Amino acid sequence: MNKEIVGVLLVALAGFLAGGVYATWKTAKLMAGALLLATLLAIGGAVAWFVG
């Protein structure tokens, strides 16, 4: 698989997860926190993938 495709997919996953954080923040703060952590991991993975 192309290096850029994996990075773009990780960024897309981070965007999807960020939408989940936004949608669940008012009703389920614990779940929103878990989604936020997953979002940050996906962003970090994308950055590491592009740099490495």
mmCIF file with all atom_site columns, N, CA and C in Angstrom:
data_model
loop_
_atom_site.group_PDB
_atom_site.id
_atom_site.type_symbol
_atom_site.label_atom_id
_atom_site.label_alt_id
_atom_site.label_comp_id
_atom_site.label_asym_id
_atom_site.label_entity_id
_atom_site.label_seq_id
_atom_site.pdbx_PDB_ins_code
_atom_site.Cartn_x
_atom_site.Cartn_y
_atom_site.Cartn_z
_atom_site.occupancy
_atom_site.B_iso_or_equiv
_atom_site.pdbx_formal_charge
_atom_site.auth_seq_id
_atom_site.auth_comp_id
_atom_site.auth_asym_id
_atom_site.auth_atom_id
_atom_site.pdbx_PDB_model_num
ATOM 1   N N  . MET A 1 1  ? 0.846   -1.176 0.000  1.00 0.00 ? 1  MET A N  1
ATOM 2   C CA . MET A 1 1  ? 0.000   0.000  0.000  1.00 0.00 ? 1  MET A CA 1
ATOM 3   C C  . MET A 1 1  ? 0.891   1.240  0.000  1.00 0.00 ? 1  MET A C  1
ATOM 4   N N  . ASN A 1 2  ? 0.451   2.248  -0.679 1.00 0.00 ? 2  ASN A N  1
ATOM 5   C CA . ASN A 1 2  ? 1.206   3.485  -0.801 1.00 0.00 ? 2  ASN A CA 1
ATOM 6   C C  . ASN A 1 2  ? 1.328   4.188  0.555  1.00 0.00 ? 2  ASN A C  1
ATOM 7   N N  . LYS A 1 3  ? 2.477   4.808  0.795  1.00 0.00 ? 3  LYS A N  1
ATOM 8   C CA . LYS A 1 3  ? 2.725   5.477  2.077  1.00 0.00 ? 3  LYS A CA 1
ATOM 9   C C  . LYS A 1 3  ? 1.728   6.612  2.309  1.00 0.00 ? 3  LYS A C  1
ATOM 10  N N  . GLU A 1 4  ? 1.403   7.346  1.289  1.00 0.00 ? 4  GLU A N  1
ATOM 11  C CA . GLU A 1 4  ? 0.495   8.473  1.438  1.00 0.00 ? 4  GLU A CA 1
ATOM 12  C C  . GLU A 1 4  ? -0.935  8.012  1.724  1.00 0.00 ? 4  GLU A C  1
ATOM 13  N N  . ILE A 1 5  ? -1.331  6.890  1.173  1.00 0.00 ? 5  ILE A N  1
ATOM 14  C CA . ILE A 1 5  ? -2.693  6.401  1.368  1.00 0.00 ? 5  ILE A CA 1
ATOM 15  C C  . ILE A 1 5  ? -2.929  6.062  2.839  1.00 0.00 ? 5  ILE A C  1
ATOM 16  N N  . VAL A 1 6  ? -1.971  5.412  3.460  1.00 0.00 ? 6  VAL A N  1
ATOM 17  C CA . VAL A 1 6  ? -2.120  5.055  4.877  1.00 0.00 ? 6  VAL A CA 1
ATOM 18  C C  . VAL A 1 6  ? -2.204  6.312  5.730  1.00 0.00 ? 6  VAL A C  1
ATOM 19  N N  . GLY A 1 7  ? -1.379  7.297  5.445  1.00 0.00 ? 7  GLY A N  1
ATOM 20  C CA . GLY A 1 7  ? -1.423  8.555  6.197  1.00 0.00 ? 7  GLY A CA 1
ATOM 21  C C  . GLY A 1 7  ? -2.744  9.274  6.039  1.00 0.00 ? 7  GLY A C  1
ATOM 22  N N  . VAL A 1 8  ? -3.257  9.307  4.831  1.00 0.00 ? 8  VAL A N  1
ATOM 23  C CA . VAL A 1 8  ? -4.543  9.962  4.580  1.00 0.00 ? 8  VAL A CA 1
ATOM 24  C C  . VAL A 1 8  ? -5.671  9.203  5.287  1.00 0.00 ? 8  VAL A C  1
ATOM 25  N N  . LEU A 1 9  ? -5.610  7.880  5.286  1.00 0.00 ? 9  LEU A N  1
ATOM 26  C CA . LEU A 1 9  ? -6.626  7.094  5.982  1.00 0.00 ? 9  LEU A CA 1
ATOM 27  C C  . LEU A 1 9  ? -6.589  7.348  7.493  1.00 0.00 ? 9  LEU A C  1
ATOM 28  N N  . LEU A 1 10 ? -5.399  7.511  8.053  1.00 0.00 ? 10 LEU A N  1
ATOM 29  C CA . LEU A 1 10 ? -5.294  7.825  9.478  1.00 0.00 ? 10 LEU A CA 1
ATOM 30  C C  . LEU A 1 10 ? -5.857  9.212  9.788  1.00 0.00 ? 10 LEU A C  1
ATOM 31  N N  . VAL A 1 11 ? -5.625  10.162 8.912  1.00 0.00 ? 11 VAL A N  1
ATOM 32  C CA . VAL A 1 11 ? -6.194  11.501 9.106  1.00 0.00 ? 11 VAL A CA 1
ATOM 33  C C  . VAL A 1 11 ? -7.718  11.445 8.986  1.00 0.00 ? 11 VAL A C  1
ATOM 34  N N  . ALA A 1 12 ? -8.221  10.662 8.039  1.00 0.00 ? 12 ALA A N  1
ATOM 35  C CA . ALA A 1 12 ? -9.670  10.517 7.890  1.00 0.00 ? 12 ALA A CA 1
ATOM 36  C C  . ALA A 1 12 ? -10.270 9.855  9.132  1.00 0.00 ? 12 ALA A C  1
ATOM 37  N N  . LEU A 1 13 ? -9.600  8.848  9.672  1.00 0.00 ? 13 LEU A N  1
ATOM 38  C CA . LEU A 1 13 ? -10.063 8.204  10.897 1.00 0.00 ? 13 LEU A CA 1
ATOM 39  C C  . LEU A 1 13 ? -10.089 9.204  12.045 1.00 0.00 ? 13 LEU A C  1
ATOM 40  N N  . ALA A 1 14 ? -9.077  10.034 12.138 1.00 0.00 ? 14 ALA A N  1
ATOM 41  C CA . ALA A 1 14 ? -9.034  11.051 13.186 1.00 0.00 ? 14 ALA A CA 1
ATOM 42  C C  . ALA A 1 14 ? -10.205 12.026 13.043 1.00 0.00 ? 14 ALA A C  1
ATOM 43  N N  . GLY A 1 15 ? -10.536 12.402 11.828 1.00 0.00 ? 15 GLY A N  1
ATOM 44  C CA . GLY A 1 15 ? -11.674 13.287 11.610 1.00 0.00 ? 15 GLY A CA 1
ATOM 45  C C  . GLY A 1 15 ? -12.989 12.638 12.004 1.00 0.00 ? 15 GLY A C  1
ATOM 46  N N  . PHE A 1 16 ? -13.137 11.368 11.671 1.00 0.00 ? 16 PHE A N  1
ATOM 47  C CA . PHE A 1 16 ? -14.337 10.618 12.049 1.00 0.00 ? 16 PHE A CA 1
ATOM 48  C C  . PHE A 1 16 ? -14.466 10.538 13.568 1.00 0.00 ? 16 PHE A C  1
ATOM 49  N N  . LEU A 1 17 ? -13.361 10.254 14.227 1.00 0.00 ? 17 LEU A N  1
ATOM 50  C CA . LEU A 1 17 ? -13.380 10.171 15.687 1.00 0.00 ? 17 LEU A CA 1
ATOM 51  C C  . LEU A 1 17 ? -13.637 11.530 16.326 1.00 0.00 ? 17 LEU A C  1
ATOM 52  N N  . ALA A 1 18 ? -13.105 12.585 15.739 1.00 0.00 ? 18 ALA A N  1
ATOM 53  C CA . ALA A 1 18 ? -13.347 13.935 16.262 1.00 0.00 ? 18 ALA A CA 1
ATOM 54  C C  . ALA A 1 18 ? -14.827 14.284 16.154 1.00 0.00 ? 18 ALA A C  1
ATOM 55  N N  . GLY A 1 19 ? -15.476 13.855 15.096 1.00 0.00 ? 19 GLY A N  1
ATOM 56  C CA . GLY A 1 19 ? -16.922 14.049 14.984 1.00 0.00 ? 19 GLY A CA 1
ATOM 57  C C  . GLY A 1 19 ? -17.667 13.314 16.079 1.00 0.00 ? 19 GLY A C  1
ATOM 58  N N  . GLY A 1 20 ? -17.189 12.144 16.441 1.00 0.00 ? 20 GLY A N  1
ATOM 59  C CA . GLY A 1 20 ? -17.788 11.405 17.540 1.00 0.00 ? 20 GLY A CA 1
ATOM 60  C C  . GLY A 1 20 ? -17.619 12.120 18.868 1.00 0.00 ? 20 GLY A C  1
ATOM 61  N N  . VAL A 1 21 ? -16.470 12.731 19.062 1.00 0.00 ? 21 VAL A N  1
ATOM 62  C CA . VAL A 1 21 ? -16.242 13.520 20.281 1.00 0.00 ? 21 VAL A CA 1
ATOM 63  C C  . VAL A 1 21 ? -17.236 14.672 20.338 1.00 0.00 ? 21 VAL A C  1
ATOM 64  N N  . TYR A 1 22 ? -17.383 15.356 19.242 1.00 0.00 ? 22 TYR A N  1
ATOM 65  C CA . TYR A 1 22 ? -18.304 16.499 19.188 1.00 0.00 ? 22 TYR A CA 1
ATOM 66  C C  . TYR A 1 22 ? -19.746 16.068 19.454 1.00 0.00 ? 22 TYR A C  1
ATOM 67  N N  . ALA A 1 23 ? -20.134 14.925 18.889 1.00 0.00 ? 23 ALA A N  1
ATOM 68  C CA . ALA A 1 23 ? -21.520 14.461 19.016 1.00 0.00 ? 23 ALA A CA 1
ATOM 69  C C  . ALA A 1 23 ? -21.841 13.948 20.418 1.00 0.00 ? 23 ALA A C  1
ATOM 70  N N  . THR A 1 24 ? -20.860 13.378 21.101 1.00 0.00 ? 24 THR A N  1
ATOM 71  C CA . THR A 1 24 ? -21.148 12.768 22.396 1.00 0.00 ? 24 THR A CA 1
ATOM 72  C C  . THR A 1 24 ? -20.762 13.630 23.592 1.00 0.00 ? 24 THR A C  1
ATOM 73  N N  . TRP A 1 25 ? -20.190 14.800 23.372 1.00 0.00 ? 25 TRP A N  1
ATOM 74  C CA . TRP A 1 25 ? -19.658 15.584 24.482 1.00 0.00 ? 25 TRP A CA 1
ATOM 75  C C  . TRP A 1 25 ? -20.733 15.955 25.504 1.00 0.00 ? 25 TRP A C  1
ATOM 76  N N  . LYS A 1 26 ? -21.925 16.349 25.059 1.00 0.00 ? 26 LYS A N  1
ATOM 77  C CA . LYS A 1 26 ? -22.947 16.808 25.995 1.00 0.00 ? 26 LYS A CA 1
ATOM 78  C C  . LYS A 1 26 ? -23.590 15.663 26.774 1.00 0.00 ? 26 LYS A C  1
ATOM 79  N N  . THR A 1 27 ? -23.660 14.485 26.192 1.00 0.00 ? 27 THR A N  1
ATOM 80  C CA . THR A 1 27 ? -24.398 13.400 26.833 1.00 0.00 ? 27 THR A CA 1
ATOM 81  C C  . THR A 1 27 ? -23.505 12.395 27.554 1.00 0.00 ? 27 THR A C  1
ATOM 82  N N  . ALA A 1 28 ? -22.344 12.090 27.011 1.00 0.00 ? 28 ALA A N  1
ATOM 83  C CA . ALA A 1 28 ? -21.495 11.047 27.588 1.00 0.00 ? 28 ALA A CA 1
ATOM 84  C C  . ALA A 1 28 ? -20.043 11.516 27.594 1.00 0.00 ? 28 ALA A C  1
ATOM 85  N N  . LYS A 1 29 ? -19.684 12.226 28.638 1.00 0.00 ? 29 LYS A N  1
ATOM 86  C CA . LYS A 1 29 ? -18.339 12.807 28.702 1.00 0.00 ? 29 LYS A CA 1
ATOM 87  C C  . LYS A 1 29 ? -17.240 11.750 28.778 1.00 0.00 ? 29 LYS A C  1
ATOM 88  N N  . LEU A 1 30 ? -17.497 10.641 29.444 1.00 0.00 ? 30 LEU A N  1
ATOM 89  C CA . LEU A 1 30 ? -16.482 9.589  29.543 1.00 0.00 ? 30 LEU A CA 1
ATOM 90  C C  . LEU A 1 30 ? -16.212 8.981  28.159 1.00 0.00 ? 30 LEU A C  1
ATOM 91  N N  . MET A 1 31 ? -17.259 8.709  27.413 1.00 0.00 ? 31 MET A N  1
ATOM 92  C CA . MET A 1 31 ? -17.096 8.169  26.061 1.00 0.00 ? 31 MET A CA 1
ATOM 93  C C  . MET A 1 31 ? -16.422 9.198  25.154 1.00 0.00 ? 31 MET A C  1
ATOM 94  N N  . ALA A 1 32 ? -16.770 10.451 25.317 1.00 0.00 ? 32 ALA A N  1
ATOM 95  C CA . ALA A 1 32 ? -16.138 11.506 24.531 1.00 0.00 ? 32 ALA A CA 1
ATOM 96  C C  . ALA A 1 32 ? -14.643 11.586 24.847 1.00 0.00 ? 32 ALA A C  1
ATOM 97  N N  . GLY A 1 33 ? -14.289 11.390 26.100 1.00 0.00 ? 33 GLY A N  1
ATOM 98  C CA . GLY A 1 33 ? -12.877 11.388 26.475 1.00 0.00 ? 33 GLY A CA 1
ATOM 99  C C  . GLY A 1 33 ? -12.128 10.228 25.846 1.00 0.00 ? 33 GLY A C  1
ATOM 100 N N  . ALA A 1 34 ? -12.759 9.064  25.808 1.00 0.00 ? 34 ALA A N  1
ATOM 101 C CA . ALA A 1 34 ? -12.128 7.906  25.165 1.00 0.00 ? 34 ALA A CA 1
ATOM 102 C C  . ALA A 1 34 ? -11.969 8.143  23.671 1.00 0.00 ? 34 ALA A C  1
ATOM 103 N N  . LEU A 1 35 ? -12.980 8.728  23.052 1.00 0.00 ? 35 LEU A N  1
ATOM 104 C CA . LEU A 1 35 ? -12.880 9.040  21.616 1.00 0.00 ? 35 LEU A CA 1
ATOM 105 C C  . LEU A 1 35 ? -11.813 10.098 21.361 1.00 0.00 ? 35 LEU A C  1
ATOM 106 N N  . LEU A 1 36 ? -11.693 11.059 22.280 1.00 0.00 ? 36 LEU A N  1
ATOM 107 C CA . LEU A 1 36 ? -10.654 12.080 22.136 1.00 0.00 ? 36 LEU A CA 1
ATOM 108 C C  . LEU A 1 36 ? -9.270  11.460 22.196 1.00 0.00 ? 36 LEU A C  1
ATOM 109 N N  . LEU A 1 37 ? -9.088  10.527 23.105 1.00 0.00 ? 37 LEU A N  1
ATOM 110 C CA . LEU A 1 37 ? -7.803  9.825  23.198 1.00 0.00 ? 37 LEU A CA 1
ATOM 111 C C  . LEU A 1 37 ? -7.509  9.067  21.903 1.00 0.00 ? 37 LEU A C  1
ATOM 112 N N  . ALA A 1 38 ? -8.508  8.387  21.363 1.00 0.00 ? 38 ALA A N  1
ATOM 113 C CA . ALA A 1 38 ? -8.327  7.666  20.098 1.00 0.00 ? 38 ALA A CA 1
ATOM 114 C C  . ALA A 1 38 ? -8.040  8.631  18.952 1.00 0.00 ? 38 ALA A C  1
ATOM 115 N N  . THR A 1 39 ? -8.672  9.796  18.976 1.00 0.00 ? 39 THR A N  1
ATOM 116 C CA . THR A 1 39 ? -8.415  10.816 17.955 1.00 0.00 ? 39 THR A CA 1
ATOM 117 C C  . THR A 1 39 ? -6.964  11.277 18.007 1.00 0.00 ? 39 THR A C  1
ATOM 118 N N  . LEU A 1 40 ? -6.494  11.551 19.202 1.00 0.00 ? 40 LEU A N  1
ATOM 119 C CA . LEU A 1 40 ? -5.107  12.000 19.354 1.00 0.00 ? 40 LEU A CA 1
ATOM 120 C C  . LEU A 1 40 ? -4.117  10.922 18.930 1.00 0.00 ? 40 LEU A C  1
ATOM 121 N N  . LEU A 1 41 ? -4.432  9.664  19.222 1.00 0.00 ? 41 LEU A N  1
ATOM 122 C CA . LEU A 1 41 ? -3.564  8.573  18.785 1.00 0.00 ? 41 LEU A CA 1
ATOM 123 C C  . LEU A 1 41 ? -3.543  8.455  17.255 1.00 0.00 ? 41 LEU A C  1
ATOM 124 N N  . ALA A 1 42 ? -4.692  8.628  16.626 1.00 0.00 ? 42 ALA A N  1
ATOM 125 C CA . ALA A 1 42 ? -4.746  8.558  15.168 1.00 0.00 ? 42 ALA A CA 1
ATOM 126 C C  . ALA A 1 42 ? -3.972  9.704  14.531 1.00 0.00 ? 42 ALA A C  1
ATOM 127 N N  . ILE A 1 43 ? -4.086  10.893 15.096 1.00 0.00 ? 43 ILE A N  1
ATOM 128 C CA . ILE A 1 43 ? -3.336  12.040 14.574 1.00 0.00 ? 43 ILE A CA 1
ATOM 129 C C  . ILE A 1 43 ? -1.837  11.814 14.768 1.00 0.00 ? 43 ILE A C  1
ATOM 130 N N  . GLY A 1 44 ? -1.466  11.335 15.948 1.00 0.00 ? 44 GLY A N  1
ATOM 131 C CA . GLY A 1 44 ? -0.056  11.048 16.207 1.00 0.00 ? 44 GLY A CA 1
ATOM 132 C C  . GLY A 1 44 ? 0.477   9.973  15.278 1.00 0.00 ? 44 GLY A C  1
ATOM 133 N N  . GLY A 1 45 ? -0.325  8.951  15.024 1.00 0.00 ? 45 GLY A N  1
ATOM 134 C CA . GLY A 1 45 ? 0.080   7.904  14.087 1.00 0.00 ? 45 GLY A CA 1
ATOM 135 C C  . GLY A 1 45 ? 0.252   8.430  12.678 1.00 0.00 ? 45 GLY A C  1
ATOM 136 N N  . ALA A 1 46 ? -0.646  9.326  12.266 1.00 0.00 ? 46 ALA A N  1
ATOM 137 C CA . ALA A 1 46 ? -0.538  9.900  10.924 1.00 0.00 ? 46 ALA A CA 1
ATOM 138 C C  . ALA A 1 46 ? 0.732   10.744 10.798 1.00 0.00 ? 46 ALA A C  1
ATOM 139 N N  . VAL A 1 47 ? 1.010   11.534 11.818 1.00 0.00 ? 47 VAL A N  1
ATOM 140 C CA . VAL A 1 47 ? 2.219   12.361 11.785 1.00 0.00 ? 47 VAL A CA 1
ATOM 141 C C  . VAL A 1 47 ? 3.467   11.486 11.759 1.00 0.00 ? 47 VAL A C  1
ATOM 142 N N  . ALA A 1 48 ? 3.468   10.455 12.599 1.00 0.00 ? 48 ALA A N  1
ATOM 143 C CA . ALA A 1 48 ? 4.616   9.542  12.623 1.00 0.00 ? 48 ALA A CA 1
ATOM 144 C C  . ALA A 1 48 ? 4.763   8.819  11.295 1.00 0.00 ? 48 ALA A C  1
ATOM 145 N N  . TRP A 1 49 ? 3.647   8.469  10.671 1.00 0.00 ? 49 TRP A N  1
ATOM 146 C CA . TRP A 1 49 ? 3.697   7.770  9.389  1.00 0.00 ? 49 TRP A CA 1
ATOM 147 C C  . TRP A 1 49 ? 4.269   8.665  8.295  1.00 0.00 ? 49 TRP A C  1
ATOM 148 N N  . PHE A 1 50 ? 3.855   9.945  8.289  1.00 0.00 ? 50 PHE A N  1
ATOM 149 C CA . PHE A 1 50 ? 4.357   10.865 7.272  1.00 0.00 ? 50 PHE A CA 1
ATOM 150 C C  . PHE A 1 50 ? 5.828   11.211 7.495  1.00 0.00 ? 50 PHE A C  1
ATOM 151 N N  . VAL A 1 51 ? 6.249   11.317 8.743  1.00 0.00 ? 51 VAL A N  1
ATOM 152 C CA . VAL A 1 51 ? 7.634   11.697 9.041  1.00 0.00 ? 51 VAL A CA 1
ATOM 153 C C  . VAL A 1 51 ? 8.581   10.522 8.801  1.00 0.00 ? 51 VAL A C  1
ATOM 154 N N  . GLY A 1 52 ? 8.123   9.324  9.181  1.00 0.00 ? 52 GLY A N  1
ATOM 155 C CA . GLY A 1 52 ? 8.989   8.143  9.120  1.00 0.00 ? 52 GLY A CA 1
ATOM 156 C C  . GLY A 1 52 ? 9.187   7.548  7.758  1.00 0.00 ? 52 GLY A C  1
#
